[in-house]
Short mmCIF file of C-alpha atoms and ligand atoms in Angstrom, two decimals:
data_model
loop_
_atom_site.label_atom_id
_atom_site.label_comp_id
_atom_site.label_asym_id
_atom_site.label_seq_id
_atom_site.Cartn_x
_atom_site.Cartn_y
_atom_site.Cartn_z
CA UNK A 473 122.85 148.05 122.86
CA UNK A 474 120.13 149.32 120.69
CA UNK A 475 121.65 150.28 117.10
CA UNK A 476 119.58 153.28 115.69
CA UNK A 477 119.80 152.14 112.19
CA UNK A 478 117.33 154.81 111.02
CA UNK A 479 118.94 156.32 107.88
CA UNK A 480 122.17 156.45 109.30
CA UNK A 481 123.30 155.85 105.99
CA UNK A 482 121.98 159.18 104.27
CA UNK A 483 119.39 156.68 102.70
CA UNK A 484 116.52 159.24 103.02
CA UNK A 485 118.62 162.13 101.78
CA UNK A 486 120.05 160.60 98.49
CA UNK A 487 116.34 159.54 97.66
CA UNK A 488 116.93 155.42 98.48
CA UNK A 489 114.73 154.99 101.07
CA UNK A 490 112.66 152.14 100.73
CA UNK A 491 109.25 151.69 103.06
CA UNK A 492 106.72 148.59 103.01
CA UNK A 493 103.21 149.44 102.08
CA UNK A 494 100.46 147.23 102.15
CA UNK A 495 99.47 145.47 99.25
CA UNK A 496 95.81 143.77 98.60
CA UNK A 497 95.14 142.12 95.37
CA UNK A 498 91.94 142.44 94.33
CA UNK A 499 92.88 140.60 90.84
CA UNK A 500 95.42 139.50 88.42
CA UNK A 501 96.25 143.41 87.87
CA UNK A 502 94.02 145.07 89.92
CA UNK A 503 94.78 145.77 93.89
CA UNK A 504 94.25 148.37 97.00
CA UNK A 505 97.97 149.85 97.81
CA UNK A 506 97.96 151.47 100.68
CA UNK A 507 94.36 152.26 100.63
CA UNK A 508 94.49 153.19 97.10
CA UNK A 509 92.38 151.20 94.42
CA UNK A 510 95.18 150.72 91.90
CA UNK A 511 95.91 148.99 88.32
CA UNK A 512 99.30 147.17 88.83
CA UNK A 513 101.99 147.46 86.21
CA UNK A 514 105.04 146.82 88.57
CA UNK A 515 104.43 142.53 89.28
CA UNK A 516 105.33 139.72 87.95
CA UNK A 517 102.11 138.01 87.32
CA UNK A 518 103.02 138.25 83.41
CA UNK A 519 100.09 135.62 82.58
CA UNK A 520 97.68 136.16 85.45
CA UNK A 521 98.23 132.87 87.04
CA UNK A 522 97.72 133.44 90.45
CA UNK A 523 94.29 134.41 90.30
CA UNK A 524 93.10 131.40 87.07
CA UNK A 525 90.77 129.11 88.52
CA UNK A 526 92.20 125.75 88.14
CA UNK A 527 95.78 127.20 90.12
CA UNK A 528 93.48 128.20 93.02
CA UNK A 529 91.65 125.25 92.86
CA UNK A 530 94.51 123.17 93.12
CA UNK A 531 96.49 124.99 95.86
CA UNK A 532 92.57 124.93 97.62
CA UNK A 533 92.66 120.70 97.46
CA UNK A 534 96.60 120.44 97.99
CA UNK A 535 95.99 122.42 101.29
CA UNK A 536 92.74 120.51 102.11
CA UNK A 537 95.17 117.19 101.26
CA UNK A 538 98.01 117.44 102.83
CA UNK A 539 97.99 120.85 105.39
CA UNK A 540 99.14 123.89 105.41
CA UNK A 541 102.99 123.40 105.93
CA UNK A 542 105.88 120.79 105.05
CA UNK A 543 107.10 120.41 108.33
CA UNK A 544 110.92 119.78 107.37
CA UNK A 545 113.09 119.85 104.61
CA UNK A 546 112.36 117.35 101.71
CA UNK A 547 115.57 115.25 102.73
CA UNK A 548 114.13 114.59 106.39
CA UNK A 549 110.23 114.25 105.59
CA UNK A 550 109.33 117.27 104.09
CA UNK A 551 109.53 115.81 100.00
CA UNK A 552 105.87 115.38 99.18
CA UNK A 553 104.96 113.60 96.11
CA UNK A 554 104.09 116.71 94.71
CA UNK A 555 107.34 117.80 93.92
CA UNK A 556 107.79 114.43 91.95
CA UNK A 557 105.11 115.69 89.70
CA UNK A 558 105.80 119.26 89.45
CA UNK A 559 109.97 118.46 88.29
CA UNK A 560 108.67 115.91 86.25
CA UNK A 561 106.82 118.58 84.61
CA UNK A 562 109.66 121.47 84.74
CA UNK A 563 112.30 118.79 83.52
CA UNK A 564 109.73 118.03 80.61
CA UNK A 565 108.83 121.71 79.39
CA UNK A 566 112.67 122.90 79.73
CA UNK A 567 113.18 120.00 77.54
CA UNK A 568 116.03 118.72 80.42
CA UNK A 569 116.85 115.17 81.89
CA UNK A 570 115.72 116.37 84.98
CA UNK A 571 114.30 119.08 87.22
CA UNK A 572 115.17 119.81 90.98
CA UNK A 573 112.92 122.65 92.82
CA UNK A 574 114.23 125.17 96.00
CA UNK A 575 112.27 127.37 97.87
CA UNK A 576 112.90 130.16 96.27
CA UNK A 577 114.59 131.78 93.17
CA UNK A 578 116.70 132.89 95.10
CA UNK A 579 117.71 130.14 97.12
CA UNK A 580 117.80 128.11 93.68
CA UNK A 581 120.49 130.27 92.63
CA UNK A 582 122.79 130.31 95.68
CA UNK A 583 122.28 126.45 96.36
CA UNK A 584 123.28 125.81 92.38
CA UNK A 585 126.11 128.12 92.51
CA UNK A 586 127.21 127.92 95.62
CA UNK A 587 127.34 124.10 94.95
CA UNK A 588 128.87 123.66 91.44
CA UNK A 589 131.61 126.75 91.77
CA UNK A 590 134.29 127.22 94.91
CA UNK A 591 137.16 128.22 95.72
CA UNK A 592 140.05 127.44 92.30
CA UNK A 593 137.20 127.88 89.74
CA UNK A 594 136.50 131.58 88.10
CA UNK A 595 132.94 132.72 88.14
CA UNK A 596 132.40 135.08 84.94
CA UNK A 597 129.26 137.04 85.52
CA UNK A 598 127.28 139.90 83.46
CA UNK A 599 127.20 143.09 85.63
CA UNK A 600 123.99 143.54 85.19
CA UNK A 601 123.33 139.95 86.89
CA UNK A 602 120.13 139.18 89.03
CA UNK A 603 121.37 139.97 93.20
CA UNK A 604 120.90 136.46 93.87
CA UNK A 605 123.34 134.90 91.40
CA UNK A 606 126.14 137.96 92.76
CA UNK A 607 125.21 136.56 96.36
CA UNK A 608 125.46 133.02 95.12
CA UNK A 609 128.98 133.83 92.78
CA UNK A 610 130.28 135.90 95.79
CA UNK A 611 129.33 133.00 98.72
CA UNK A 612 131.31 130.30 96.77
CA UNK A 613 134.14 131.59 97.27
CA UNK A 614 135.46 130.94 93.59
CA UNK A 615 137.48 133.76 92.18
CA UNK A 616 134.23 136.30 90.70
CA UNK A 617 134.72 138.55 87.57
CA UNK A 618 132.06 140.72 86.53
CA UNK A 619 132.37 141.84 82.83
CA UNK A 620 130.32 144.62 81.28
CA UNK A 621 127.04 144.26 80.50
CA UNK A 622 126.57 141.20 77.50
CA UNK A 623 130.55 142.20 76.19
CA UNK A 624 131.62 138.74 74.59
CA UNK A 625 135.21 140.31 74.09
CA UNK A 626 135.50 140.97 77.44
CA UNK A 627 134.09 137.60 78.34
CA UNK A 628 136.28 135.92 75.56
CA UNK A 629 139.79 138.01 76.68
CA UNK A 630 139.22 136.41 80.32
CA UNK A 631 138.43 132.92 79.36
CA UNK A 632 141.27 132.77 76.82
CA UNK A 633 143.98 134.21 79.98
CA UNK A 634 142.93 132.26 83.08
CA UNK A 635 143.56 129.05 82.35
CA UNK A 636 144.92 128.74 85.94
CA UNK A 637 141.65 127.99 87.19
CA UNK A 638 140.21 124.50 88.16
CA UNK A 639 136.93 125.17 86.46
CA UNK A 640 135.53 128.27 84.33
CA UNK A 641 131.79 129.11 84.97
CA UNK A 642 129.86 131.74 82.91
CA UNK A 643 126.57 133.07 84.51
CA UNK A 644 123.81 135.12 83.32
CA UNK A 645 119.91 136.29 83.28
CA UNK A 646 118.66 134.66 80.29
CA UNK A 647 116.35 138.22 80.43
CA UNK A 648 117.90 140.86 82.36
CA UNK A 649 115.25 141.91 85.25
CA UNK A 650 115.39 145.39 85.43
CA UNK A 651 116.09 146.12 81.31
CA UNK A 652 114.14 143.72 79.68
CA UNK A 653 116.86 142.56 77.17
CA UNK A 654 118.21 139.01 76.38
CA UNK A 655 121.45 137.72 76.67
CA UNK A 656 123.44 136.52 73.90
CA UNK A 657 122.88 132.97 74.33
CA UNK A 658 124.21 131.67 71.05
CA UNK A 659 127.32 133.67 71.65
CA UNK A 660 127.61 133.11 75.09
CA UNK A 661 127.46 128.83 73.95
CA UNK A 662 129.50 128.55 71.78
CA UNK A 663 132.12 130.55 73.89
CA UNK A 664 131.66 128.20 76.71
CA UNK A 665 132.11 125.12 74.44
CA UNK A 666 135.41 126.85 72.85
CA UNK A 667 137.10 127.48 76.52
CA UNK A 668 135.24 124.90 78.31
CA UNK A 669 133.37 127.07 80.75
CA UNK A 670 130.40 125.71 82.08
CA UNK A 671 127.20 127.70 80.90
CA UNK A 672 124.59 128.83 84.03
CA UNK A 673 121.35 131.14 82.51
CA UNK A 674 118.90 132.24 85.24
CA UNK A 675 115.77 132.31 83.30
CA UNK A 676 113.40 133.76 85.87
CA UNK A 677 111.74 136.46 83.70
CA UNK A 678 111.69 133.89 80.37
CA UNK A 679 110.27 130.79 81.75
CA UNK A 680 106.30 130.67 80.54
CA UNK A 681 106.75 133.89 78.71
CA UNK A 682 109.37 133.25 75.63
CA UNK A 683 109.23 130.67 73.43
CA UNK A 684 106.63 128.16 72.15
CA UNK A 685 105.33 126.39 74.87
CA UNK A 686 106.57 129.10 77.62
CA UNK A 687 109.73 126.89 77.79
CA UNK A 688 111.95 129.76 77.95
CA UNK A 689 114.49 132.63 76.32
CA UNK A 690 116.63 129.51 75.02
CA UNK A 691 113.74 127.73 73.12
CA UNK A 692 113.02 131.61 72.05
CA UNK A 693 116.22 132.30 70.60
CA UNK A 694 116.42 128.14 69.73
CA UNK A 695 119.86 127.63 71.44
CA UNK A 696 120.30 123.88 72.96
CA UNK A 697 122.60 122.60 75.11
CA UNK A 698 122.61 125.13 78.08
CA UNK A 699 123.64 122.53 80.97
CA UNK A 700 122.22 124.24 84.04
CA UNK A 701 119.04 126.53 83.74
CA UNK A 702 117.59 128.01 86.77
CA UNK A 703 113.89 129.55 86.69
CA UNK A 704 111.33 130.48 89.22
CA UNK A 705 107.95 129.74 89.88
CA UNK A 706 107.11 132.99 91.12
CA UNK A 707 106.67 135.30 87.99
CA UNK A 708 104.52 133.66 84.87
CA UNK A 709 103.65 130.74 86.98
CA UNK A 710 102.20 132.65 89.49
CA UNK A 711 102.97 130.79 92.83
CA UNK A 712 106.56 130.66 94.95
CA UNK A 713 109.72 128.21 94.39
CA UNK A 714 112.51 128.18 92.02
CA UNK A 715 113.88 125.41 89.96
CA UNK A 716 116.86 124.18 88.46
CA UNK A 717 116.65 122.11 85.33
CA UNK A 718 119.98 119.87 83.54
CA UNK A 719 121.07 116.46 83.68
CA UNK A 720 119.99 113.79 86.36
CA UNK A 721 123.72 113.58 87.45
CA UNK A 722 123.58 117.27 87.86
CA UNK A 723 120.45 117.05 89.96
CA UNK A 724 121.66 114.54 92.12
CA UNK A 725 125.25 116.38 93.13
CA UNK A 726 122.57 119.54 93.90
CA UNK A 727 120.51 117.80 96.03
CA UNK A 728 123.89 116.44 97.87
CA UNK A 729 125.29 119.66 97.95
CA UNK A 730 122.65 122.61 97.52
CA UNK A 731 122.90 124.14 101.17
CA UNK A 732 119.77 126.26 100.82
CA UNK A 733 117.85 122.70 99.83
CA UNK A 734 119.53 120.62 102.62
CA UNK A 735 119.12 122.99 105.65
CA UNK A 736 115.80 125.50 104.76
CA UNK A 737 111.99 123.95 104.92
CA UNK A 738 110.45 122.13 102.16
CA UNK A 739 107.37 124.47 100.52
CA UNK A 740 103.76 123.79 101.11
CA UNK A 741 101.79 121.59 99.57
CA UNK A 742 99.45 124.39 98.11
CA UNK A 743 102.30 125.74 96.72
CA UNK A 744 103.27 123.45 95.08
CA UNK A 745 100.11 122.09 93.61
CA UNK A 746 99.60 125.67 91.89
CA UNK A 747 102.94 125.53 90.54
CA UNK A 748 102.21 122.19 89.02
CA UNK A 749 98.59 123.25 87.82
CA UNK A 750 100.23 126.38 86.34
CA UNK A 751 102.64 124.44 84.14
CA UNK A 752 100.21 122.57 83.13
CA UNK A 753 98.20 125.68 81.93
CA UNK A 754 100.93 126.53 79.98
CA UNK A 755 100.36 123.42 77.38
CA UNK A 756 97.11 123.99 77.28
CA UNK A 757 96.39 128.01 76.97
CA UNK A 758 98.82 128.90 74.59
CA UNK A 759 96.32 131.79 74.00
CA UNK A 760 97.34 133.28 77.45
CA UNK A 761 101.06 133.71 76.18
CA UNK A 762 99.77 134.95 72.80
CA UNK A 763 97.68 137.57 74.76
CA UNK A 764 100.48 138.83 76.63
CA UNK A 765 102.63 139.33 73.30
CA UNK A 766 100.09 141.52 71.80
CA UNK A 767 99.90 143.49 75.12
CA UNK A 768 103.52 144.13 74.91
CA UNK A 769 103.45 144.62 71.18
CA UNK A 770 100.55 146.92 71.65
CA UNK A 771 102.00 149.16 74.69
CA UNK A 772 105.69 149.35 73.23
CA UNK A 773 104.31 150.98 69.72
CA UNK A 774 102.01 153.39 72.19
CA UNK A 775 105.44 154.36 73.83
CA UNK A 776 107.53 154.86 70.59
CA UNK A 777 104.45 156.88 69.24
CA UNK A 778 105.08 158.75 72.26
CA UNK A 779 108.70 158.99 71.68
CA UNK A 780 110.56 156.52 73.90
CA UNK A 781 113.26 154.53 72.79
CA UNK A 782 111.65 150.31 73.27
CA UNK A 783 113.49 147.04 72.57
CA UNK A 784 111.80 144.84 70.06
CA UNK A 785 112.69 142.06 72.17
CA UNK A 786 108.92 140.21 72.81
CA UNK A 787 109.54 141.16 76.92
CA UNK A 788 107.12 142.13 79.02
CA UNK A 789 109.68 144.34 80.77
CA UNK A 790 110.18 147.93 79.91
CA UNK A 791 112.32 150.09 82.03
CA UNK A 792 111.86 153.83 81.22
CA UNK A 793 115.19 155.28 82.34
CA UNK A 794 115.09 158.56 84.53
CA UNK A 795 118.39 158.98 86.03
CA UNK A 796 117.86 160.39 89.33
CA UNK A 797 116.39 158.84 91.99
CA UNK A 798 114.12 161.33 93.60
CA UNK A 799 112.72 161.96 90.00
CA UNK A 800 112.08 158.21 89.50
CA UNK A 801 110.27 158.48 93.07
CA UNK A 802 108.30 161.53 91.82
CA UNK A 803 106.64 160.26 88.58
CA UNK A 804 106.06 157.12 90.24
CA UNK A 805 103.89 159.21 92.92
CA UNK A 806 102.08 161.57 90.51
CA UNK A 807 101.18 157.96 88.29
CA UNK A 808 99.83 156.22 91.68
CA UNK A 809 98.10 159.76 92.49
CA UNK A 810 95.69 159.04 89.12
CA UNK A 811 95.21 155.19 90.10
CA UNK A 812 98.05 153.17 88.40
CA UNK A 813 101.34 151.68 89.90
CA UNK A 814 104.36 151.48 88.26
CA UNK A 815 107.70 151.24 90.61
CA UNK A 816 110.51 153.61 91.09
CA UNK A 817 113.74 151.08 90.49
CA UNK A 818 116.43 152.74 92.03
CA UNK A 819 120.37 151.67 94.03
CA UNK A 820 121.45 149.25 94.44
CA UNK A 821 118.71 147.23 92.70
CA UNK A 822 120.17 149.04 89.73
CA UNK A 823 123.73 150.98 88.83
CA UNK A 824 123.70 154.65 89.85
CA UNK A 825 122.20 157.15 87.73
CA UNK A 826 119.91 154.58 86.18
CA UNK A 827 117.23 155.32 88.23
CA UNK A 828 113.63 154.19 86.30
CA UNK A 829 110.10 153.41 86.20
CA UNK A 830 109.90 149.62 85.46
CA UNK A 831 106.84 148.69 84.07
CA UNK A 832 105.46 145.20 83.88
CA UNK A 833 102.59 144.12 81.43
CA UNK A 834 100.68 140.64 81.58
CA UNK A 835 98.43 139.09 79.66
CA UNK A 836 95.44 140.34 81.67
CA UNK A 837 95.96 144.04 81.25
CA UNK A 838 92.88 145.77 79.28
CA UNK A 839 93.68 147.96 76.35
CA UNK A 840 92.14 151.09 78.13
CA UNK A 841 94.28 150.11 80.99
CA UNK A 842 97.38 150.23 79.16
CA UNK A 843 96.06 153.35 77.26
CA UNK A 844 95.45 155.04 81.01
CA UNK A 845 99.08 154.55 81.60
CA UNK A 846 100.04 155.96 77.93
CA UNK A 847 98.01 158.89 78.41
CA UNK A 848 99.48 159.66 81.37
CA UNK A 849 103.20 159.33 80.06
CA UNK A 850 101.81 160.86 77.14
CA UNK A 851 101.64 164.31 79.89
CA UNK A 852 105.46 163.25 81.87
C1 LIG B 1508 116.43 137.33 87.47
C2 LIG B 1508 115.89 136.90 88.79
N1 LIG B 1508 116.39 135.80 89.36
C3 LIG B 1508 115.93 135.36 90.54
C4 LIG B 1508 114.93 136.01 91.21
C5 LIG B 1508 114.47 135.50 92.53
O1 LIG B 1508 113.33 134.74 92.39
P1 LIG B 1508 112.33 134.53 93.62
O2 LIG B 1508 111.51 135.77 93.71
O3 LIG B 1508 111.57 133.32 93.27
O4 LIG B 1508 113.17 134.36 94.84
C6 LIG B 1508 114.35 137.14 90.64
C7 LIG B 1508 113.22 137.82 91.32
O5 LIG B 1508 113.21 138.91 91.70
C8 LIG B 1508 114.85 137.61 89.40
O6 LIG B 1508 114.36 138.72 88.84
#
């Protein structure tokens, strides 16, 4: 049987349609979308590290090195002393014991969850959580909670009444994805401590950005102690894989238990090899980080001159909340229709209602780039 899937869930009419388009880069924040020569505010790329010269180089030897491919998963044959290097380096800049990298972010944080939590343990998570770590929280089975968004009574009421559970989790992004705010960390610490919950941050959007080095939102806000830290290597490092950072007991019950490490391919060499060179950019362009403060200092006063409410959080995130999401869709068009990108967020990615422009800076966006995009919201 052939299953016409096409919209038969009133996707196109409620405005949630979603449709690939092709995507060239052309530079750190320059590409051709669909045809269209475009300045990018809707990646990742916070620093501009897939397109730095000693990244490319790297991946460029790596692949010459070793091939294109890994063959197997890294407990078979697939572990190629490059990932020795790159944890050691992760484990070092998170300031952890050890470091222990997936595939993905989002394999990291199903195989950590998925691994730690099951079924007897409660899994308290923000509901404005990353997909991944719901996917991960709902796969393990353990009993999930969702409270509202960063509400430490809520999260303190539910620790203080389930002490029928085997083992109390909390889990949060360390910077929420789609609003560009922190979570309490200090708050969120000391209430695991006081009810014995074990602390998981997913620090995707705050590795290499916040705090001095890049190490993160918890060396930002200068909280210690967080025992499992997840990050990516996909966003301010600029290549693919995800990470998991604690202590070297911790690592070695994920790598005997993390499904999505065990039974999913090890990455390619070149992969890894720009991950590695990127973190080592980090220690030594500080500058790059500094760059991509001012850029976010610089376009959030533009926006409040303009009259939109901005965090003063130092996040390279801003989320301009429409509600609908055919209106999201619309400005979205009319921006790429002058030459600059900035996605339409819409459900499920975000709660109903909510629909918004999220716009992305990094540290190689141009002042009259940035004032294009003003200028243009100056007009919405
Ligand atoms: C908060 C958060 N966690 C995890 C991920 C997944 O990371 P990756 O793209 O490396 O799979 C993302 C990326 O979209 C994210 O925003």
């Amino acid at each position: 049987m052939i299953v016409n899937i096409k919209d038969s869930h009133g996707l196109k009419e409620a405005g949630l349609w979603r449709q690939l388009r092709s995507y060239q880069p052309t530079g750190p924040v320059e590409g051709i979308l669909a045809g269209q020569r475009i300045i990018n505010f809707g990646s990742n790329n916070y620093l501009g590290l897939t397109h730095h010269p000693k990244v490319v180089k790297a991946a460029r030897e790596a692949l010459v090195k070793y091939g294109a491919g890994n063959g197997a998963s890294r407990l078979i044959s697939g572990n190629n002393p490059l990932y020795c290097e790159l944890e050691r380096e992760l484990a070092n800049i998170k300031g952890a014991e050890a470091a222990l990298v997936f595939a993905t972010g989002y394999q990291a944080n199903l195989g950590v969850i998925t691994a730690l939590a099951s079924r007897n343990d409660l899994i308290l998570a923000d509901r404005l959580n990353h997909a991944s770590l719901v996917d991960g929280a709902l796969l393990s089975k353990a009993k999930v909670k969702r409270y509202p968004h960063c509400d430490m009574k809520v999260v303190e009421d539910w620790l203080k009444v389930d002490g029928q559970y085997r083992r109390k989790f909390i889990v949060t992004d360390s910077v929420f994805s789609m609003d560009g705010d922190l979570a309490p960390l200090h708050a969120l610490t000391a209430m695991a401590k006081k009810y014995n919950a074990v602390l998981i941050i997913d620090d995707a959007h705050g590795t290499g950005v916040l705090g001095r080095k890049g190490a993160g939102t918890a060396a930002h806000l200068q909280v210690k102690n967080i025992p499992v830290q997840i990050g990516t290597l996909s966003k301010a490092l600029g290549s693919l894989g995800g990470f998991v950072t604690g202590s070297a007991d911790l690592i070695d019950c994920l790598v005997n238990k993390s499904r999505t490490l065990i039974y999913s391919t090890a990455l390619p060499p070149s992969v890894l090899a720009a991950a590695t060179a990127a973190v080592n950019i980090l220690r030594e362009e500080p500058k790059r980080r500094l760059r991509l403060r001012e850029n976010v200092s610089y376009f959030k006063r533009g926006l409040s001159k303009i009259g939109f409410k901005v965090s003063e959080d130092p996040v390279p995130i801003i989320p301009i909340i429409v509600g609908r999401p055919e209106d999201a869709l619309e400005i979205s068009e009319a921006l790429l229709s002058k030459g600059i990108f900035v996605p339409a967020i819409r459900p499920p990615a975000i709660p109903k209602d909510t629909s918004r422009l999220r716009i992305t800076l990094s540290a190689c966006h141009k002042q009259e780039q940035m004032e294009k995009l003003l200028n243009l919201l100056r007009k919405m």
